[in-house]
CSV table of C-alpha atoms in Angstrom, one decimal:
chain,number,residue,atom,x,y,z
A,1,UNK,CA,-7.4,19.7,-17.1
A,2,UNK,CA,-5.9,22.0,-19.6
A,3,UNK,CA,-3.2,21.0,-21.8
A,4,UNK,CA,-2.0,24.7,-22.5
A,5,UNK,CA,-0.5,24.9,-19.8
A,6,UNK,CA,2.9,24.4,-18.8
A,7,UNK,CA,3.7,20.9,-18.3
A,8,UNK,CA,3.4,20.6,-14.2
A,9,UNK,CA,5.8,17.5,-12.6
A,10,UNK,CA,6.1,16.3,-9.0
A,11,UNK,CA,8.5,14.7,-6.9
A,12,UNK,CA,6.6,12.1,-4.7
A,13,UNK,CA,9.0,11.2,-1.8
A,14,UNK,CA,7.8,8.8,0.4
A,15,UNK,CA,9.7,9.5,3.9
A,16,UNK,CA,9.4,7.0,6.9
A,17,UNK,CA,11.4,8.8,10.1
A,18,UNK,CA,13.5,10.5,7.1
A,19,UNK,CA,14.3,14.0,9.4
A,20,UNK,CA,17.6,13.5,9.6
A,21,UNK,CA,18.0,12.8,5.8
A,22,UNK,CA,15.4,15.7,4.5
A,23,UNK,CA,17.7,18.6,5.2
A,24,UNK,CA,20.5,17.3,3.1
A,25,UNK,CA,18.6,15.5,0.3
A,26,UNK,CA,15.5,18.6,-0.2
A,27,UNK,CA,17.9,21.5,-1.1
A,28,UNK,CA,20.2,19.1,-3.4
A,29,UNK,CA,17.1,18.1,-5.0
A,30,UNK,CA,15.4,21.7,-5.6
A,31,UNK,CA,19.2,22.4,-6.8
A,32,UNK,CA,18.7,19.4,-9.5
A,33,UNK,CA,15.3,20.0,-10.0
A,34,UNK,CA,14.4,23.5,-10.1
A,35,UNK,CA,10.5,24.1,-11.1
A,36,UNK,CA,9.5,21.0,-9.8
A,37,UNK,CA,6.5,20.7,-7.4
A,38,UNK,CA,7.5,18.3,-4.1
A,39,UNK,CA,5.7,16.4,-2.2
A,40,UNK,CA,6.7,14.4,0.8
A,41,UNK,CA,4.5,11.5,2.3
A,42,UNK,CA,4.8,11.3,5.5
A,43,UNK,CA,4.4,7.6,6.3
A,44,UNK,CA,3.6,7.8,10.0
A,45,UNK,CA,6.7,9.2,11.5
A,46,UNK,CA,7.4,8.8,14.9
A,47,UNK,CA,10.5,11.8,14.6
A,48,UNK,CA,10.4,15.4,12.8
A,49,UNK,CA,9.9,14.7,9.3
A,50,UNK,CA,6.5,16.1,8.5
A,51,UNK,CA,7.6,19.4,10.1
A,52,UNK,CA,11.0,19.3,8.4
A,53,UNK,CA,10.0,18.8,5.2
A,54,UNK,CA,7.3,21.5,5.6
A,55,UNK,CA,10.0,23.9,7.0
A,56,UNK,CA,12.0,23.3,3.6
A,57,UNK,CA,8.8,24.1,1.1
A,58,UNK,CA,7.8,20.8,0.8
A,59,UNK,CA,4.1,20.0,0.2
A,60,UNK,CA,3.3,17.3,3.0
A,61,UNK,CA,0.8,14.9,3.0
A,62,UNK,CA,1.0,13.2,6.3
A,63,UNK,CA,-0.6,9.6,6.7
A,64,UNK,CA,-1.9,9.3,10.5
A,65,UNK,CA,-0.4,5.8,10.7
A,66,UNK,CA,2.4,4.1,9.1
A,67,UNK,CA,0.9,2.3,5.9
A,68,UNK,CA,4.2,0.8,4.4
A,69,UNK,CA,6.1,2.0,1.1
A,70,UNK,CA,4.2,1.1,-1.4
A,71,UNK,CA,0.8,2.8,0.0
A,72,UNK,CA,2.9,5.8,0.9
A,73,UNK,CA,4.0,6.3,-3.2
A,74,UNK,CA,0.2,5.0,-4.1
A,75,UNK,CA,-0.8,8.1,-1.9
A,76,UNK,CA,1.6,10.5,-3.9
A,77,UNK,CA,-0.5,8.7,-7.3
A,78,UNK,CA,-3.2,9.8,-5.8
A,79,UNK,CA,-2.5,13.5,-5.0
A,80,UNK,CA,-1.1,14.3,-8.8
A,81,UNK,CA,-4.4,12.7,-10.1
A,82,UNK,CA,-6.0,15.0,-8.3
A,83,UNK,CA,-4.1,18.3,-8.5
A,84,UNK,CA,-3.5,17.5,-12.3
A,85,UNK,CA,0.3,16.7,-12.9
A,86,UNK,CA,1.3,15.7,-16.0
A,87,UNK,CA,4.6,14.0,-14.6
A,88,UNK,CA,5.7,12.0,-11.7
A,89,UNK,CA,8.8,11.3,-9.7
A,90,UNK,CA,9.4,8.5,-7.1
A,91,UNK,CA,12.6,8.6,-5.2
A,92,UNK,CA,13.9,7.7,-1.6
A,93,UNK,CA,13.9,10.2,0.7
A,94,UNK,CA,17.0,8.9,2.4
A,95,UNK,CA,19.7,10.3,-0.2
A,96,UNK,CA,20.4,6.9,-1.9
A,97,UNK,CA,19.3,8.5,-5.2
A,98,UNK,CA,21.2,11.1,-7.1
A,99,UNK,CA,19.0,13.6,-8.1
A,100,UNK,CA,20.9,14.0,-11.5
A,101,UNK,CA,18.8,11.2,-12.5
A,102,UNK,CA,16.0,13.1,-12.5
A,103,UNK,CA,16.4,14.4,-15.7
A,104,UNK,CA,17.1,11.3,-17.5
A,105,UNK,CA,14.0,9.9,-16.0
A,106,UNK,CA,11.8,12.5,-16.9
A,107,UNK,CA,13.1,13.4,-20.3
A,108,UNK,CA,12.1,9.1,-21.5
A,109,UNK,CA,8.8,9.7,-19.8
A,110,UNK,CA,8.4,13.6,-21.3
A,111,UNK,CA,9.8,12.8,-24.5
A,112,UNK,CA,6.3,10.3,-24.8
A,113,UNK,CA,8.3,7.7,-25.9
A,114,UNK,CA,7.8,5.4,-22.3
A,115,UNK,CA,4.5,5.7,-19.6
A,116,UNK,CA,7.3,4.7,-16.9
A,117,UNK,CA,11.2,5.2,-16.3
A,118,UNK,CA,12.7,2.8,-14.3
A,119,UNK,CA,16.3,4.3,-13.0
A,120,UNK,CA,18.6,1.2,-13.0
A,121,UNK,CA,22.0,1.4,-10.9
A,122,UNK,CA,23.3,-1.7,-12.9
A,123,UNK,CA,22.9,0.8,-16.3
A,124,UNK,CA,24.1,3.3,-14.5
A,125,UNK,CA,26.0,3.6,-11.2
A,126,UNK,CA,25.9,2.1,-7.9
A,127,UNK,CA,28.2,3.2,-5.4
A,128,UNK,CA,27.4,1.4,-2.4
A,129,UNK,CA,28.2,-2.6,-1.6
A,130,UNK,CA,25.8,-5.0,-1.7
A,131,UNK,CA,25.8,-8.4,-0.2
A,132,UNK,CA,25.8,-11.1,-2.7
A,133,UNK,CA,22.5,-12.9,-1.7
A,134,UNK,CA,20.6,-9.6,-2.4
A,135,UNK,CA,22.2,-9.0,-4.9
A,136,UNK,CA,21.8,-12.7,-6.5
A,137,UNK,CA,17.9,-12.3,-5.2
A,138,UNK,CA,17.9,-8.9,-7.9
A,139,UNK,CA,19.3,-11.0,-10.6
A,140,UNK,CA,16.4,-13.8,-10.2
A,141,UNK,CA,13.8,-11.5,-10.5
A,142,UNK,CA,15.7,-9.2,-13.1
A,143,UNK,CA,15.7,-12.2,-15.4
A,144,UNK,CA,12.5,-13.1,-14.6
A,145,UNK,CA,10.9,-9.8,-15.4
A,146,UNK,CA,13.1,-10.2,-18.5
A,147,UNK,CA,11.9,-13.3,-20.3
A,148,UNK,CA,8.2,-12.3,-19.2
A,149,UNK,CA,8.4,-8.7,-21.0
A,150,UNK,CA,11.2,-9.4,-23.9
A,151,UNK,CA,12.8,-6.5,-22.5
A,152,UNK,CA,16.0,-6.4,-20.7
A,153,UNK,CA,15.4,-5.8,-16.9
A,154,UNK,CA,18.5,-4.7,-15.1
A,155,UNK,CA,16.8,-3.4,-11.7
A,156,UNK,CA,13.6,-4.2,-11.3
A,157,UNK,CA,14.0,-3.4,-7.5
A,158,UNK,CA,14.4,0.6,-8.4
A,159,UNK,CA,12.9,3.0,-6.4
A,160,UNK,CA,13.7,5.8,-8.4
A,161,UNK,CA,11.2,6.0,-11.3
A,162,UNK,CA,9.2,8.3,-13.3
A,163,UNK,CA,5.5,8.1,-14.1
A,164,UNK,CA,3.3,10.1,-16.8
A,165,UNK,CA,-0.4,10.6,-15.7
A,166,UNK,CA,-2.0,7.4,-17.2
A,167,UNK,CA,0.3,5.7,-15.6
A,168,UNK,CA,-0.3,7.1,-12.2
A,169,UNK,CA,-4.5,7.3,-12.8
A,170,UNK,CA,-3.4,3.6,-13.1
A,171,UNK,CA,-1.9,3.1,-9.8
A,172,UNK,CA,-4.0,5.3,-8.0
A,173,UNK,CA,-6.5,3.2,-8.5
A,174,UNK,CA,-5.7,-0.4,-7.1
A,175,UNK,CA,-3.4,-1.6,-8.7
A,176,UNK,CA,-0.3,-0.9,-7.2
A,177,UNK,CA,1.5,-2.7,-4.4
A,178,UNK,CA,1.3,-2.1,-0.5
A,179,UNK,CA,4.4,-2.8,0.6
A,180,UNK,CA,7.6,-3.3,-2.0
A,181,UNK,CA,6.7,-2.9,-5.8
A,182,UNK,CA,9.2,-4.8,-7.5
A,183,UNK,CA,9.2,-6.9,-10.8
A,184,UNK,CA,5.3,-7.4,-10.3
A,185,UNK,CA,4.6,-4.2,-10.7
A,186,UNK,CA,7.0,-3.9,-13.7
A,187,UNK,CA,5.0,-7.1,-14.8
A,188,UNK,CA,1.5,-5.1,-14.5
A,189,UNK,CA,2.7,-2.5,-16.4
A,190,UNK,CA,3.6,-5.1,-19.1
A,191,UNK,CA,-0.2,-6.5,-19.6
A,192,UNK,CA,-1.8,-3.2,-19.0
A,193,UNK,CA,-0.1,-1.7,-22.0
A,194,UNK,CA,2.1,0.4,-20.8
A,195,UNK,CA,6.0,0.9,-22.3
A,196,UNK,CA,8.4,1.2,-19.8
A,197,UNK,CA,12.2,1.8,-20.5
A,198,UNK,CA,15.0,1.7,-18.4
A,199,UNK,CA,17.4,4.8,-17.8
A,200,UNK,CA,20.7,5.1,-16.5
A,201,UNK,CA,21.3,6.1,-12.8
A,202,UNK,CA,23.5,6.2,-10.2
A,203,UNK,CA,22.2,5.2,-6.6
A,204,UNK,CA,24.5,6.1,-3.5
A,205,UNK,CA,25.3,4.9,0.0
A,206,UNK,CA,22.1,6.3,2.2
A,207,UNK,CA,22.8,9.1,4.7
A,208,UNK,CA,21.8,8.2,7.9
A,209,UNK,CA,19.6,5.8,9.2
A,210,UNK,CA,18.4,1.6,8.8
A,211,UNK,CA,17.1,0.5,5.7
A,212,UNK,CA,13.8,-1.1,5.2
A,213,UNK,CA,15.4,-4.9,4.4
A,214,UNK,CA,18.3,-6.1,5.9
A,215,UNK,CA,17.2,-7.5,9.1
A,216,UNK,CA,15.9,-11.3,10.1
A,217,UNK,CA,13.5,-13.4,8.3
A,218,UNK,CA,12.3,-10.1,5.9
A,219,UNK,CA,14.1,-11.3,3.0
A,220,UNK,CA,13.2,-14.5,3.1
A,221,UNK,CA,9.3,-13.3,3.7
A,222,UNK,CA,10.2,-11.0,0.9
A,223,UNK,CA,11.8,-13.6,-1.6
A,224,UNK,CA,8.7,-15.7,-1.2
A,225,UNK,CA,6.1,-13.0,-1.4
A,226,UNK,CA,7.6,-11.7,-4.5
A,227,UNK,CA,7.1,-15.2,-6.2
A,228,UNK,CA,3.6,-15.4,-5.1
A,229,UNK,CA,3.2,-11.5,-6.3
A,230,UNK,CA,4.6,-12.7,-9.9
A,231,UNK,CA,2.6,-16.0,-10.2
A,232,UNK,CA,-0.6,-13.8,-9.3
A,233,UNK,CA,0.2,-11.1,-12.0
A,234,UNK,CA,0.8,-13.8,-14.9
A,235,UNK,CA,-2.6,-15.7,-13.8
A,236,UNK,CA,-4.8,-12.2,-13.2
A,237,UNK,CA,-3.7,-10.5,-15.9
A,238,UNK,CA,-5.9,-12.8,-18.4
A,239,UNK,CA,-9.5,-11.9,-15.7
A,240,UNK,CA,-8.5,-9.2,-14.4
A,241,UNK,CA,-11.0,-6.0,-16.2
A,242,UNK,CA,-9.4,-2.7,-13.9
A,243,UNK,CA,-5.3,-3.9,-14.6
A,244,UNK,CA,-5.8,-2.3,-18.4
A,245,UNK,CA,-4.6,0.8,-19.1
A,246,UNK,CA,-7.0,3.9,-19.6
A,247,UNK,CA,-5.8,6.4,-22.1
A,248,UNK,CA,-6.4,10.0,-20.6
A,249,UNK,CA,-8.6,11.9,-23.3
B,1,UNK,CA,-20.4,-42.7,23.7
B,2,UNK,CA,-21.0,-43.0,27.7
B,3,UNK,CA,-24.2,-41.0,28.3
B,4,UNK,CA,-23.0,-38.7,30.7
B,5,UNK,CA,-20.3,-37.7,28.3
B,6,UNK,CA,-23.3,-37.3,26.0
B,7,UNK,CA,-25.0,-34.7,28.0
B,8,UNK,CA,-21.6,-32.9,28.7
B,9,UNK,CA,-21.4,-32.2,24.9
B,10,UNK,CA,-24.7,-31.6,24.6
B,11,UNK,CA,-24.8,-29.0,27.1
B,12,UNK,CA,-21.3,-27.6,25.8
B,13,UNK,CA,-23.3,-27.2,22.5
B,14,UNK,CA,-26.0,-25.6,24.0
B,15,UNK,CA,-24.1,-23.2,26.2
B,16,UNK,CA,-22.5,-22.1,23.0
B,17,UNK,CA,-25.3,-21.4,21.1
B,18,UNK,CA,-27.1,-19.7,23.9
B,19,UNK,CA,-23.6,-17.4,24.4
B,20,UNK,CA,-23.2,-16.8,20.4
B,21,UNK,CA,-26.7,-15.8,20.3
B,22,UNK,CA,-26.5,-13.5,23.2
B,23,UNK,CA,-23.5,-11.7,21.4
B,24,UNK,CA,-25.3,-11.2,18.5
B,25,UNK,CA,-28.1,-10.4,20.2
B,26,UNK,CA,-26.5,-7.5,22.2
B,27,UNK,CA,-24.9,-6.4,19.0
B,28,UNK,CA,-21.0,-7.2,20.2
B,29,UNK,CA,-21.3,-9.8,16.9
B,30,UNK,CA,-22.3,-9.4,13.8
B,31,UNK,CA,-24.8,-11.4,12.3
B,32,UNK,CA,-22.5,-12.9,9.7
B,33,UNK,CA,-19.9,-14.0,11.1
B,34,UNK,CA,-22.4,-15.5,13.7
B,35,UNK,CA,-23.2,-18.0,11.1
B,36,UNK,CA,-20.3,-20.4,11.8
B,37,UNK,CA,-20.4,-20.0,15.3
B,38,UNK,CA,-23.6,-20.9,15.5
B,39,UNK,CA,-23.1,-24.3,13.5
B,40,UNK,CA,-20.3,-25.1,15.5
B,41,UNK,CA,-22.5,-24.7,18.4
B,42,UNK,CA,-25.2,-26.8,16.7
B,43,UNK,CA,-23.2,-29.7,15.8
B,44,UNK,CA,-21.8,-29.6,19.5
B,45,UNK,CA,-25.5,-29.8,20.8
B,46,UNK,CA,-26.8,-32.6,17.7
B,47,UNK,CA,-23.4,-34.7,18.0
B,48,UNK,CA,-24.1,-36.5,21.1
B,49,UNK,CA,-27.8,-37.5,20.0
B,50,UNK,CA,-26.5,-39.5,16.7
B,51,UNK,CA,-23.5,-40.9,18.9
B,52,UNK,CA,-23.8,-44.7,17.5
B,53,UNK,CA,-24.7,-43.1,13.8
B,54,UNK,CA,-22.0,-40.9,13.7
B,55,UNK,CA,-20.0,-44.1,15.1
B,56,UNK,CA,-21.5,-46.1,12.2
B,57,UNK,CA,-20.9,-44.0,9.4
B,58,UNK,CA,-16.6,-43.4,10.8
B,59,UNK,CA,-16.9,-47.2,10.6
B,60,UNK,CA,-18.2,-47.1,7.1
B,61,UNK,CA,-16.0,-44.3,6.0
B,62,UNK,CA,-12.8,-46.7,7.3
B,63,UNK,CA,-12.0,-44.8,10.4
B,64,UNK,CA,-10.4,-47.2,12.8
B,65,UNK,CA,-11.1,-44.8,15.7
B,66,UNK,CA,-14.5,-43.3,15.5
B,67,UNK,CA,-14.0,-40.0,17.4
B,68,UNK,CA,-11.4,-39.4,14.6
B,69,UNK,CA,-14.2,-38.4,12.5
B,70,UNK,CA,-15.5,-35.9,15.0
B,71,UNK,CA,-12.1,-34.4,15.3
B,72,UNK,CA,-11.4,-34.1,11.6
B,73,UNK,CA,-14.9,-32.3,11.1
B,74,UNK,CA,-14.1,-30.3,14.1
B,75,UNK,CA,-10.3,-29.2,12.5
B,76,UNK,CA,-12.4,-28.3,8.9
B,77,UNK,CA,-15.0,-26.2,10.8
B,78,UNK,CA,-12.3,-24.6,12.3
B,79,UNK,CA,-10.4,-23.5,9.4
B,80,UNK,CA,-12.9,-22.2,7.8
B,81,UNK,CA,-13.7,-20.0,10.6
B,82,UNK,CA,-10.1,-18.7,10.2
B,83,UNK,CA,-10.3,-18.6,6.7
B,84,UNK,CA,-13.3,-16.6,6.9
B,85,UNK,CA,-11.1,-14.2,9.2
B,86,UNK,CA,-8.0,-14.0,6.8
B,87,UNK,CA,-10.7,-13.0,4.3
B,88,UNK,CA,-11.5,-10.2,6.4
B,89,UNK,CA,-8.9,-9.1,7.1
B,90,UNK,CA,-7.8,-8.4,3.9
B,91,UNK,CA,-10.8,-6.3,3.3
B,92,UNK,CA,-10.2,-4.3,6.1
B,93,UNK,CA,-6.6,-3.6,5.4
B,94,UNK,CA,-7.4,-2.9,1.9
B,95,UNK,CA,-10.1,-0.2,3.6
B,96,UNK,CA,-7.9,1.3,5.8
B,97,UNK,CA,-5.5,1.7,3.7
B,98,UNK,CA,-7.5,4.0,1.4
B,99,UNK,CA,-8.7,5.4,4.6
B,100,UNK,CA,-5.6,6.7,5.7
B,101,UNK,CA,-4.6,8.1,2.6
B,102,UNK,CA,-7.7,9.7,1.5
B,103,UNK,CA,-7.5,11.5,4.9
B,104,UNK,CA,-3.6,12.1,4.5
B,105,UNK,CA,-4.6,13.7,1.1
B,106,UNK,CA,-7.7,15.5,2.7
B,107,UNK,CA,-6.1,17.0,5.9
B,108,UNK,CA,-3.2,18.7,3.4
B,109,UNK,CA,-5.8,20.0,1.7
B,110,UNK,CA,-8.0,21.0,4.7
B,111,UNK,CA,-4.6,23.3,5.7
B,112,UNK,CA,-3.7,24.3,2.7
B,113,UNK,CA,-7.2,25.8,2.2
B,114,UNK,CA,-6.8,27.4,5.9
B,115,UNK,CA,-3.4,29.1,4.7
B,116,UNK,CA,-5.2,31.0,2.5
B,117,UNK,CA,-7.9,31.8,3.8
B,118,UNK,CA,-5.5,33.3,6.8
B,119,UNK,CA,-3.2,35.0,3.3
B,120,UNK,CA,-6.7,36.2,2.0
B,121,UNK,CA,-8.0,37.4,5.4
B,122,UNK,CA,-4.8,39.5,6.1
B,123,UNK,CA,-4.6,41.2,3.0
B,124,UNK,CA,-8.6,42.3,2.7
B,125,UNK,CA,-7.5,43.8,6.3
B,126,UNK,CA,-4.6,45.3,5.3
B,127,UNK,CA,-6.7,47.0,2.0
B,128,UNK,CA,-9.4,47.7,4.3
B,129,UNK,CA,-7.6,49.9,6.5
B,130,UNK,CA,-6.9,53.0,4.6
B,131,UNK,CA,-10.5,52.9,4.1
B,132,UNK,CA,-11.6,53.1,7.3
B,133,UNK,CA,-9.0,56.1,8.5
B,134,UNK,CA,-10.6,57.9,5.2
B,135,UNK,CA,-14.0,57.5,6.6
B,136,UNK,CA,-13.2,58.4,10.1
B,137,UNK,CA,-11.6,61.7,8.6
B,138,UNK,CA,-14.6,62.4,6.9
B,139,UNK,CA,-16.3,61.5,9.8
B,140,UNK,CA,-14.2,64.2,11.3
B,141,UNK,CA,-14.6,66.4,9.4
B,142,UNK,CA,-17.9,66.8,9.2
């Protein structure tokens, strides 16, 4: 891969039945983010969204079944291993982040001063209600993630984060969560080495459509998985030879 | 143990073994997770020929009721099987998930390399036209 050439970064937008969202959030995001390479993963859509997203210039990587969120971002790892990016971008594809934040994001990642961004709504801005038992759940695992790093956590639960290219080679590989990386994955990225800082950002009401955890028994399921997700990280991450972090020559 | 009840198991046991085998033999089962079946089916067929030692030995062991024993045995064997399963399962998630995205990632790049060959394909016609009128005058010409 050369290094004389321009810096290349990607948006990686996982999009579950997101058609209804795409046309609002792609053109506000090529607005923010002019020069930036997109690519929407198409988790197994039962509506439009590979063809919408394709129709707006979008790069579209469409998984043949519906492999949850956290394979569909691993997937987007995957493809800017392999096509070479220097820089990645998570975010929803549902319009609850502000692609203003991009830059922030980027620029702690660019800057090679942080492997990760994390965009945090309690640094930044968060205008949407919350109900108190999730957001209670977020402070748990904010502190938790906190004492375990000795670095302030404010939202470990962000979906709106940017990677450089050791840290996605890392993820790409198997080390990243199927379904909801939250402060495990943060905690990874603590005992593989790599720095990650948190940036300012401001997180929105979605457009349209359900989000993936409000309904029945999920966040309890959740709650409990997460605690088994953290216990495994802190007991791996003494055996555990692939979580270390590989330096790209 | 009454010995009619004896035979029952025993031929429970053997019925097993002779249907576990048959699955593996006719390749519907793999050989592995055979294995389990197959001592389930075993102890089925054995049990009723060590009835008073397998009564003994629950005796020894403190069980006040003897079957007890057998049923205990019977619940562990039966976890494990499951066990085994959950193992499995996981594996198989964990392949299909790369499977999926690998062939995510390689069908985008299956049709991105189409695109261009269609681009490239369309433009050598396009610069191979003018050639060919230029022949055919020549052609013509002479």
């Amino acid at each position: 891969m050369s290094t004389e050439a321009a810096a290349r970064y990607l948006i990686i937008m996982p999009a579950h039945n997101e058609a209804e969202n795409l046309p609002r959030v792609l053109p506000e995001m090529r607005v923010a983010a002019p020069g930036f390479d997109l690519l929407v993963v198409n988790d197994g859509s039962n509506d439009r969204t590979a063809a919408v997203a394709a129709s707006m210039g979008a790069t579209v990587v469409s998984l043949p079944v519906n492999l949850g969120y956290g394979a569909a971002v691993q997937t987007g790892f995957r493809y800017a291993v392999i096509h070479g990016y220097d820089l990645g971008v998570v975010m929803d594809a549902d319009g609850q982040h502000d692609p203003a934040g991009i830059h922030g994001l980027v620029a702690a990642v660019a800057g090679g001063g942080a492997d990760v961004a994390v965009g945090s709504r309690f640094r930044g801005r968060m205008d949407y209600h919350q109900p108190w038992v999730k957001r209670l759940g977020m402070k748990v695992f904010a502190w938790t993630a906190s004492r375990i790093t000795g670095r302030t956590v404010t939202d470990p639960t962000s979906g709106f984060q940017a990677f450089n290219r050791d840290a996605m080679r890392f993820f790409a590989r198997d080390n990243y969560p199927v379904d909801y990386p939250d402060a495990d994955t943060l905690l990874i990225l603590h005992y593989a080495g790599f720095r990650v800082v948190e940036v300012p950002v401001t997180m929105r009401e979605r457009m349209s459509g359900i989000s993936r955890m409000h309904s029945g028994l999920k966040p309890i399921y959740y709650v409990g998985k997460m605690w088994l997700a953290i216990a495994m990280v802190l007991l791996r991450q003494k055996t555990h030879l692939s979580a270390q972090r590989v330096v790209s020559a | 143990m009454n010995p009619m009840t004896r035979i029952y198991v025993f031929l429970l046991g053997l019925a097993v073994l002779i249907f576990v085998i048959n699955m593996v033999r006719t390749r519907r089962l793999q050989e592995r997770y055979a294995l389990l079946w197959l001592l389930a089916g075993l102890v089925l067929a054995i049990a009723p020929l060590f009835a008073n030692q397998l009564d003994r030995l629950a005796t020894a062991m403190g069980f006040d009721y003897a079957p007890a024993l057998l049923l205990m045995l019977a619940v562990i064997g039966l976890l494990l099987m499951i066990f085994q399963i959950s193992l499995n399962i996981t594996s198989q998630s964990e392949h299909l998930k790369v499977l999926t995205q690998e062939l995510g990632l390689l069908r985008q790049e299956v049709e991105a390399l189409a695109e261009a060959k269609a681009k490239a394909k369309v433009e050598t016609e396009a610069r191979v036209e003018p050639d060919e009128l230029r022949q055919g005058d020549e052609e013509g010409a002479a």
